[in-house]
Amino acid sequence: MTPSATATTTAALAALVALAAFAGPVVLALAAALVALLVAAGWPALLALPSPRGTTAIVALAGLGAVAAGAAVVLAGRDALGAGPLAGLPAVAALALLAAFVHQLARRDGRPRLVESVSGTVTGQALTVLAACWVAVPTTYAGAPLAPVVLSAVAAATAVCATNWPLRVAGPLAVGAGVLAGWLAGSATVALHGAGIVPPARWAVAGVVAGAGAGLVVAAWRALSARLPTARGLPAAFAVAAAPVALAGGGAYLVGRLLLL
């Protein structure tokens, strides 16, 4: 896949998650699970890890477990369980880490590149667990409208990073594009949906903060992934495209919980 095709896939996933945020927790959980599965499917190919099938399974189980844990709390009601929507994610992450070591013990290939395999697997698990944070975004003070604000910044920054410009140029432009897209989306949210319980001025501030964070994440991800010779293969390209959307989930939740009070 070309960089432009990868960026288009990122934008499509961002649009899917943004729309799913308004469709209820079940649909949003399915969208987050799709993002996690795409990361898992291409992660071993992207990093050229040994035992790719086992790694894909372990990374996918971490993401699906995190999404299921978050969706279960949201569906049951936060007050009903006395815990936040992400309360189960630390346990999922801990079990995923144990599963990564069990996977290494179960390998029958002599365990070459053991440290590389473990570190790569755990990194992929962290990405898929972060994707589950999207399930909790509608429960924040901002509600579902926060998702398109953050994801528009991700799409704008990804479009800039898909160019052939060197990173020293594309990086700052990606941050600027993310800030502009976030600010515009935050202002549009107030115009279209009203401010809700959030003060109107904070929507624009949240858009700027989320946009800057999205731009930095996307630029950093380009710096890392563009150097990998495997990044243009089809499974790996799906992981490259889905990773920024997964990474933005945790940031979106933090913005909704801490900034839009």
C-alpha positions as YAML, in Angstrom:
chain: A
units: angstrom
residues:
- id: 1
  name: MET
  ca: [0.00, 0.00, 0.00]
- id: 2
  name: THR
  ca: [1.15, 3.52, -0.78]
- id: 3
  name: PRO
  ca: [1.31, 6.17, 1.96]
- id: 4
  name: SER
  ca: [-1.76, 7.86, 0.50]
- id: 5
  name: ALA
  ca: [-3.74, 4.59, 0.61]
- id: 6
  name: THR
  ca: [-2.63, 4.05, 4.20]
- id: 7
  name: ALA
  ca: [-3.71, 7.58, 5.13]
- id: 8
  name: THR
  ca: [-7.07, 7.01, 3.44]
- id: 9
  name: THR
  ca: [-7.53, 3.85, 5.51]
- id: 10
  name: THR
  ca: [-6.72, 5.79, 8.67]
- id: 11
  name: ALA
  ca: [-9.28, 8.44, 7.75]
- id: 12
  name: ALA
  ca: [-11.89, 5.76, 7.04]
- id: 13
  name: LEU
  ca: [-11.28, 4.09, 10.40]
- id: 14
  name: ALA
  ca: [-11.43, 7.47, 12.13]
- id: 15
  name: ALA
  ca: [-14.76, 8.22, 10.47]
- id: 16
  name: LEU
  ca: [-16.09, 4.79, 11.44]
- id: 17
  name: VAL
  ca: [-15.21, 5.23, 15.11]
- id: 18
  name: ALA
  ca: [-16.54, 8.81, 15.13]
- id: 19
  name: LEU
  ca: [-19.90, 7.70, 13.75]
- id: 20
  name: ALA
  ca: [-20.02, 4.66, 16.03]
- id: 21
  name: ALA
  ca: [-19.67, 6.93, 19.06]
- id: 22
  name: PHE
  ca: [-23.19, 8.21, 18.36]
- id: 23
  name: ALA
  ca: [-24.63, 4.73, 17.74]
- id: 24
  name: GLY
  ca: [-24.37, 3.35, 21.24]
- id: 25
  name: PRO
  ca: [-21.81, 1.36, 23.26]
- id: 26
  name: VAL
  ca: [-22.27, -1.93, 21.39]
- id: 27
  name: VAL
  ca: [-21.58, -0.42, 17.96]
- id: 28
  name: LEU
  ca: [-18.70, 1.63, 19.35]
- id: 29
  name: ALA
  ca: [-17.24, -1.49, 20.95]
- id: 30
  name: LEU
  ca: [-17.41, -3.29, 17.60]
- id: 31
  name: ALA
  ca: [-15.63, -0.39, 15.90]
- id: 32
  name: ALA
  ca: [-12.92, -0.34, 18.58]
- id: 33
  name: ALA
  ca: [-12.56, -4.11, 18.25]
- id: 34
  name: LEU
  ca: [-12.06, -3.74, 14.49]
- id: 35
  name: VAL
  ca: [-9.27, -1.22, 15.06]
- id: 36
  name: ALA
  ca: [-7.63, -3.57, 17.57]
- id: 37
  name: LEU
  ca: [-7.91, -6.54, 15.21]
- id: 38
  name: LEU
  ca: [-6.33, -4.62, 12.34]
- id: 39
  name: VAL
  ca: [-3.40, -3.70, 14.56]
- id: 40
  name: ALA
  ca: [-3.06, -7.31, 15.69]
- id: 41
  name: ALA
  ca: [-3.32, -8.74, 12.18]
- id: 42
  name: GLY
  ca: [-0.47, -6.67, 10.82]
- id: 43
  name: TRP
  ca: [1.72, -6.16, 13.86]
- id: 44
  name: PRO
  ca: [3.99, -9.24, 13.50]
- id: 45
  name: ALA
  ca: [4.48, -8.53, 9.79]
- id: 46
  name: LEU
  ca: [5.26, -4.86, 10.47]
- id: 47
  name: LEU
  ca: [8.00, -5.71, 12.98]
- id: 48
  name: ALA
  ca: [9.00, -8.99, 11.28]
- id: 49
  name: LEU
  ca: [8.48, -10.84, 14.57]
- id: 50
  name: PRO
  ca: [9.01, -14.59, 14.94]
- id: 51
  name: SER
  ca: [5.99, -16.82, 15.59]
- id: 52
  name: PRO
  ca: [3.61, -14.43, 13.80]
- id: 53
  name: ARG
  ca: [0.41, -16.45, 14.25]
- id: 54
  name: GLY
  ca: [0.83, -16.75, 18.00]
- id: 55
  name: THR
  ca: [1.76, -13.09, 18.30]
- id: 56
  name: THR
  ca: [-1.31, -12.02, 16.33]
- id: 57
  name: ALA
  ca: [-3.54, -14.16, 18.56]
- id: 58
  name: ILE
  ca: [-2.05, -12.80, 21.78]
- id: 59
  name: VAL
  ca: [-2.25, -9.17, 20.64]
- id: 60
  name: ALA
  ca: [-5.80, -9.62, 19.37]
- id: 61
  name: LEU
  ca: [-6.96, -11.26, 22.61]
- id: 62
  name: ALA
  ca: [-5.57, -8.34, 24.60]
- id: 63
  name: GLY
  ca: [-7.50, -5.84, 22.50]
- id: 64
  name: LEU
  ca: [-10.73, -7.82, 22.46]
- id: 65
  name: GLY
  ca: [-10.50, -8.44, 26.19]
- id: 66
  name: ALA
  ca: [-9.98, -4.74, 26.89]
- id: 67
  name: VAL
  ca: [-12.89, -3.75, 24.64]
- id: 68
  name: ALA
  ca: [-15.15, -6.34, 26.27]
- id: 69
  name: ALA
  ca: [-14.16, -5.18, 29.76]
- id: 70
  name: GLY
  ca: [-14.85, -1.54, 28.94]
- id: 71
  name: ALA
  ca: [-18.13, -2.27, 27.16]
- id: 72
  name: ALA
  ca: [-19.36, -4.45, 30.02]
- id: 73
  name: VAL
  ca: [-18.95, -1.61, 32.53]
- id: 74
  name: VAL
  ca: [-20.57, 0.93, 30.20]
- id: 75
  name: LEU
  ca: [-23.54, -1.34, 29.49]
- id: 76
  name: ALA
  ca: [-24.00, -2.20, 33.16]
- id: 77
  name: GLY
  ca: [-23.83, 1.44, 34.20]
- id: 78
  name: ARG
  ca: [-20.97, 3.11, 35.99]
- id: 79
  name: ASP
  ca: [-22.87, 3.54, 39.23]
- id: 80
  name: ALA
  ca: [-24.06, -0.06, 39.16]
- id: 81
  name: LEU
  ca: [-20.56, -1.45, 39.43]
- id: 82
  name: GLY
  ca: [-19.06, 1.42, 41.38]
- id: 83
  name: ALA
  ca: [-16.15, 1.73, 38.96]
- id: 84
  name: GLY
  ca: [-15.14, 3.78, 35.97]
- id: 85
  name: PRO
  ca: [-15.48, 2.38, 32.46]
- id: 86
  name: LEU
  ca: [-11.77, 1.65, 32.23]
- id: 87
  name: ALA
  ca: [-11.45, -0.01, 35.64]
- id: 88
  name: GLY
  ca: [-10.94, -3.43, 34.10]
- id: 89
  name: LEU
  ca: [-8.17, -2.44, 31.70]
- id: 90
  name: PRO
  ca: [-5.24, -2.79, 34.17]
- id: 91
  name: ALA
  ca: [-6.28, -6.37, 34.87]
- id: 92
  name: VAL
  ca: [-6.57, -7.08, 31.14]
- id: 93
  name: ALA
  ca: [-3.16, -5.55, 30.51]
- id: 94
  name: ALA
  ca: [-1.61, -7.63, 33.31]
- id: 95
  name: LEU
  ca: [-3.13, -10.85, 32.00]
- id: 96
  name: ALA
  ca: [-2.00, -9.93, 28.48]
- id: 97
  name: LEU
  ca: [1.56, -9.53, 29.73]
- id: 98
  name: LEU
  ca: [1.43, -12.96, 31.33]
- id: 99
  name: ALA
  ca: [0.00, -14.39, 28.11]
- id: 100
  name: ALA
  ca: [2.92, -12.90, 26.17]
- id: 101
  name: PHE
  ca: [5.38, -14.86, 28.33]
- id: 102
  name: VAL
  ca: [3.30, -18.03, 28.12]
- id: 103
  name: HIS
  ca: [3.34, -17.66, 24.36]
- id: 104
  name: GLN
  ca: [7.14, -17.61, 24.42]
- id: 105
  name: LEU
  ca: [7.24, -20.72, 26.59]
- id: 106
  name: ALA
  ca: [4.95, -22.48, 24.13]
- id: 107
  name: ARG
  ca: [7.10, -21.74, 21.08]
- id: 108
  name: ARG
  ca: [8.64, -24.81, 19.42]
- id: 109
  name: ASP
  ca: [11.13, -23.03, 17.15]
- id: 110
  name: GLY
  ca: [13.97, -22.73, 19.65]
- id: 111
  name: ARG
  ca: [12.83, -19.24, 20.64]
- id: 112
  name: PRO
  ca: [15.12, -17.14, 18.43]
- id: 113
  name: ARG
  ca: [15.02, -13.35, 18.96]
- id: 114
  name: LEU
  ca: [13.28, -13.87, 22.29]
- id: 115
  name: VAL
  ca: [13.66, -10.33, 23.66]
- id: 116
  name: GLU
  ca: [12.56, -8.79, 20.35]
- id: 117
  name: SER
  ca: [9.51, -11.05, 20.24]
- id: 118
  name: VAL
  ca: [8.43, -10.27, 23.81]
- id: 119
  name: SER
  ca: [8.94, -6.52, 23.51]
- id: 120
  name: GLY
  ca: [7.18, -6.40, 20.15]
- id: 121
  name: THR
  ca: [4.24, -8.42, 21.43]
- id: 122
  name: VAL
  ca: [3.81, -6.31, 24.56]
- id: 123
  name: THR
  ca: [3.97, -3.10, 22.52]
- id: 124
  name: GLY
  ca: [1.24, -4.40, 20.22]
- id: 125
  name: GLN
  ca: [-0.86, -5.33, 23.23]
- id: 126
  name: ALA
  ca: [-0.50, -1.81, 24.60]
- id: 127
  name: LEU
  ca: [-1.81, -0.38, 21.32]
- id: 128
  name: THR
  ca: [-4.85, -2.64, 21.25]
- id: 129
  name: VAL
  ca: [-5.66, -1.93, 24.90]
- id: 130
  name: LEU
  ca: [-5.55, 1.80, 24.16]
- id: 131
  name: ALA
  ca: [-8.04, 1.24, 21.34]
- id: 132
  name: ALA
  ca: [-10.52, 0.06, 23.97]
- id: 133
  name: CYS
  ca: [-10.50, 3.54, 25.52]
- id: 134
  name: TRP
  ca: [-12.81, 4.68, 22.71]
- id: 135
  name: VAL
  ca: [-15.61, 2.73, 24.38]
- id: 136
  name: ALA
  ca: [-15.36, 5.03, 27.39]
- id: 137
  name: VAL
  ca: [-15.19, 8.36, 25.53]
- id: 138
  name: PRO
  ca: [-19.01, 8.89, 25.39]
- id: 139
  name: THR
  ca: [-19.13, 8.52, 29.19]
- id: 140
  name: THR
  ca: [-16.93, 11.60, 29.71]
- id: 141
  name: TYR
  ca: [-18.24, 15.10, 30.35]
- id: 142
  name: ALA
  ca: [-18.04, 15.88, 26.66]
- id: 143
  name: GLY
  ca: [-19.98, 12.83, 25.53]
- id: 144
  name: ALA
  ca: [-19.98, 11.31, 22.05]
- id: 145
  name: PRO
  ca: [-19.22, 14.61, 20.20]
- id: 146
  name: LEU
  ca: [-15.67, 14.45, 21.55]
- id: 147
  name: ALA
  ca: [-14.85, 11.48, 19.29]
- id: 148
  name: PRO
  ca: [-15.13, 13.33, 15.95]
- id: 149
  name: VAL
  ca: [-13.22, 16.29, 17.41]
- id: 150
  name: VAL
  ca: [-10.21, 14.14, 18.23]
- id: 151
  name: LEU
  ca: [-10.46, 11.91, 15.17]
- id: 152
  name: SER
  ca: [-10.68, 14.83, 12.76]
- id: 153
  name: ALA
  ca: [-7.32, 15.97, 14.11]
- id: 154
  name: VAL
  ca: [-5.93, 12.46, 13.62]
- id: 155
  name: ALA
  ca: [-7.15, 12.37, 10.00]
- id: 156
  name: ALA
  ca: [-5.76, 15.84, 9.23]
- id: 157
  name: ALA
  ca: [-2.35, 15.07, 10.72]
- id: 158
  name: THR
  ca: [-2.23, 11.73, 8.90]
- id: 159
  name: ALA
  ca: [-2.96, 13.42, 5.59]
- id: 160
  name: VAL
  ca: [0.01, 15.73, 6.07]
- id: 161
  name: CYS
  ca: [2.29, 12.85, 7.06]
- id: 162
  name: ALA
  ca: [1.27, 10.91, 3.94]
- id: 163
  name: THR
  ca: [3.16, 13.40, 1.76]
- id: 164
  name: ASN
  ca: [6.74, 12.93, 0.60]
- id: 165
  name: TRP
  ca: [7.92, 15.90, 2.64]
- id: 166
  name: PRO
  ca: [10.77, 15.20, 5.05]
- id: 167
  name: LEU
  ca: [9.80, 14.70, 8.66]
- id: 168
  name: ARG
  ca: [11.35, 18.01, 9.72]
- id: 169
  name: VAL
  ca: [8.74, 19.68, 7.53]
- id: 170
  name: ALA
  ca: [5.84, 17.23, 7.79]
- id: 171
  name: GLY
  ca: [6.11, 16.88, 11.57]
- id: 172
  name: PRO
  ca: [5.44, 20.52, 12.52]
- id: 173
  name: LEU
  ca: [2.85, 20.81, 9.74]
- id: 174
  name: ALA
  ca: [1.09, 17.71, 11.07]
- id: 175
  name: VAL
  ca: [0.88, 19.27, 14.52]
- id: 176
  name: GLY
  ca: [-0.42, 22.50, 13.01]
- id: 177
  name: ALA
  ca: [-2.98, 20.63, 10.90]
- id: 178
  name: GLY
  ca: [-4.12, 18.69, 13.95]
- id: 179
  name: VAL
  ca: [-4.51, 21.87, 16.01]
- id: 180
  name: LEU
  ca: [-6.48, 23.58, 13.24]
- id: 181
  name: ALA
  ca: [-8.72, 20.57, 12.62]
- id: 182
  name: GLY
  ca: [-9.33, 20.10, 16.34]
- id: 183
  name: TRP
  ca: [-10.19, 23.75, 16.86]
- id: 184
  name: LEU
  ca: [-12.56, 23.79, 13.89]
- id: 185
  name: ALA
  ca: [-14.21, 20.55, 14.97]
- id: 186
  name: GLY
  ca: [-14.59, 21.78, 18.54]
- id: 187
  name: SER
  ca: [-16.15, 25.03, 17.36]
- id: 188
  name: ALA
  ca: [-18.43, 23.12, 14.99]
- id: 189
  name: THR
  ca: [-19.53, 20.86, 17.84]
- id: 190
  name: VAL
  ca: [-20.77, 23.85, 19.83]
- id: 191
  name: ALA
  ca: [-22.55, 25.23, 16.76]
- id: 192
  name: LEU
  ca: [-24.23, 21.95, 15.84]
- id: 193
  name: HIS
  ca: [-24.86, 20.21, 19.15]
- id: 194
  name: GLY
  ca: [-24.59, 22.95, 21.73]
- id: 195
  name: ALA
  ca: [-22.05, 22.97, 24.53]
- id: 196
  name: GLY
  ca: [-24.02, 20.69, 26.85]
- id: 197
  name: ILE
  ca: [-22.61, 20.72, 30.37]
- id: 198
  name: VAL
  ca: [-19.22, 21.83, 29.02]
- id: 199
  name: PRO
  ca: [-18.55, 25.60, 28.81]
- id: 200
  name: PRO
  ca: [-18.47, 26.62, 25.13]
- id: 201
  name: ALA
  ca: [-14.98, 28.13, 25.31]
- id: 202
  name: ARG
  ca: [-13.53, 24.86, 26.53]
- id: 203
  name: TRP
  ca: [-14.59, 23.00, 23.42]
- id: 204
  name: ALA
  ca: [-12.21, 25.09, 21.32]
- id: 205
  name: VAL
  ca: [-9.45, 24.68, 23.92]
- id: 206
  name: ALA
  ca: [-10.05, 20.93, 24.02]
- id: 207
  name: GLY
  ca: [-9.89, 20.80, 20.24]
- id: 208
  name: VAL
  ca: [-6.55, 22.61, 20.22]
- id: 209
  name: VAL
  ca: [-5.08, 20.39, 22.94]
- id: 210
  name: ALA
  ca: [-6.40, 17.19, 21.36]
- id: 211
  name: GLY
  ca: [-5.22, 18.36, 17.93]
- id: 212
  name: ALA
  ca: [-1.72, 19.07, 19.16]
- id: 213
  name: GLY
  ca: [-1.56, 15.68, 20.84]
- id: 214
  name: ALA
  ca: [-2.89, 13.92, 17.76]
- id: 215
  name: GLY
  ca: [-0.39, 15.71, 15.54]
- id: 216
  name: LEU
  ca: [2.51, 14.73, 17.77]
- id: 217
  name: VAL
  ca: [1.37, 11.10, 17.92]
- id: 218
  name: VAL
  ca: [0.88, 10.85, 14.16]
- id: 219
  name: ALA
  ca: [4.21, 12.52, 13.40]
- id: 220
  name: ALA
  ca: [6.02, 10.25, 15.86]
- id: 221
  name: TRP
  ca: [4.31, 7.22, 14.37]
- id: 222
  name: ARG
  ca: [5.41, 8.24, 10.88]
- id: 223
  name: ALA
  ca: [8.97, 8.65, 12.11]
- id: 224
  name: LEU
  ca: [8.89, 5.12, 13.50]
- id: 225
  name: SER
  ca: [6.93, 3.25, 10.86]
- id: 226
  name: ALA
  ca: [8.30, 4.92, 7.73]
- id: 227
  name: ARG
  ca: [11.73, 3.44, 8.38]
- id: 228
  name: LEU
  ca: [10.45, -0.13, 8.51]
- id: 229
  name: PRO
  ca: [10.93, -1.95, 5.18]
- id: 230
  name: THR
  ca: [7.83, -4.06, 5.84]
- id: 231
  name: ALA
  ca: [5.45, -1.11, 6.26]
- id: 232
  name: ARG
  ca: [4.00, -1.25, 2.74]
- id: 233
  name: GLY
  ca: [2.98, -4.90, 2.79]
- id: 234
  name: LEU
  ca: [-0.79, -5.31, 3.06]
- id: 235
  name: PRO
  ca: [-1.14, -6.74, 6.61]
- id: 236
  name: ALA
  ca: [1.54, -4.40, 7.95]
- id: 237
  name: ALA
  ca: [-0.04, -1.41, 6.22]
- id: 238
  name: PHE
  ca: [-3.33, -2.09, 7.99]
- id: 239
  name: ALA
  ca: [-1.49, -2.00, 11.31]
- id: 240
  name: VAL
  ca: [0.22, 1.26, 10.30]
- id: 241
  name: ALA
  ca: [-3.17, 2.74, 9.37]
- id: 242
  name: ALA
  ca: [-5.00, 1.56, 12.50]
- id: 243
  name: ALA
  ca: [-2.33, 2.42, 15.06]
- id: 244
  name: PRO
  ca: [-2.95, 6.23, 15.17]
- id: 245
  name: VAL
  ca: [-6.67, 5.64, 15.75]
- id: 246
  name: ALA
  ca: [-5.88, 3.18, 18.53]
- id: 247
  name: LEU
  ca: [-3.35, 5.51, 20.16]
- id: 248
  name: ALA
  ca: [-5.79, 8.43, 20.09]
- id: 249
  name: GLY
  ca: [-8.31, 6.54, 22.22]
- id: 250
  name: GLY
  ca: [-6.43, 7.06, 25.46]
- id: 251
  name: GLY
  ca: [-5.77, 10.71, 24.69]
- id: 252
  name: ALA
  ca: [-9.42, 11.34, 23.86]
- id: 253
  name: TYR
  ca: [-10.52, 9.88, 27.18]
- id: 254
  name: LEU
  ca: [-8.03, 12.02, 29.10]
- id: 255
  name: VAL
  ca: [-9.21, 15.17, 27.33]
- id: 256
  name: GLY
  ca: [-12.83, 14.34, 28.07]
- id: 257
  name: ARG
  ca: [-12.20, 13.57, 31.72]
- id: 258
  name: LEU
  ca: [-9.61, 16.17, 32.68]
- id: 259
  name: LEU
  ca: [-10.01, 19.14, 30.35]
- id: 260
  name: LEU
  ca: [-13.74, 19.37, 29.64]
- id: 261
  name: LEU
  ca: [-14.89, 19.74, 33.24]
...
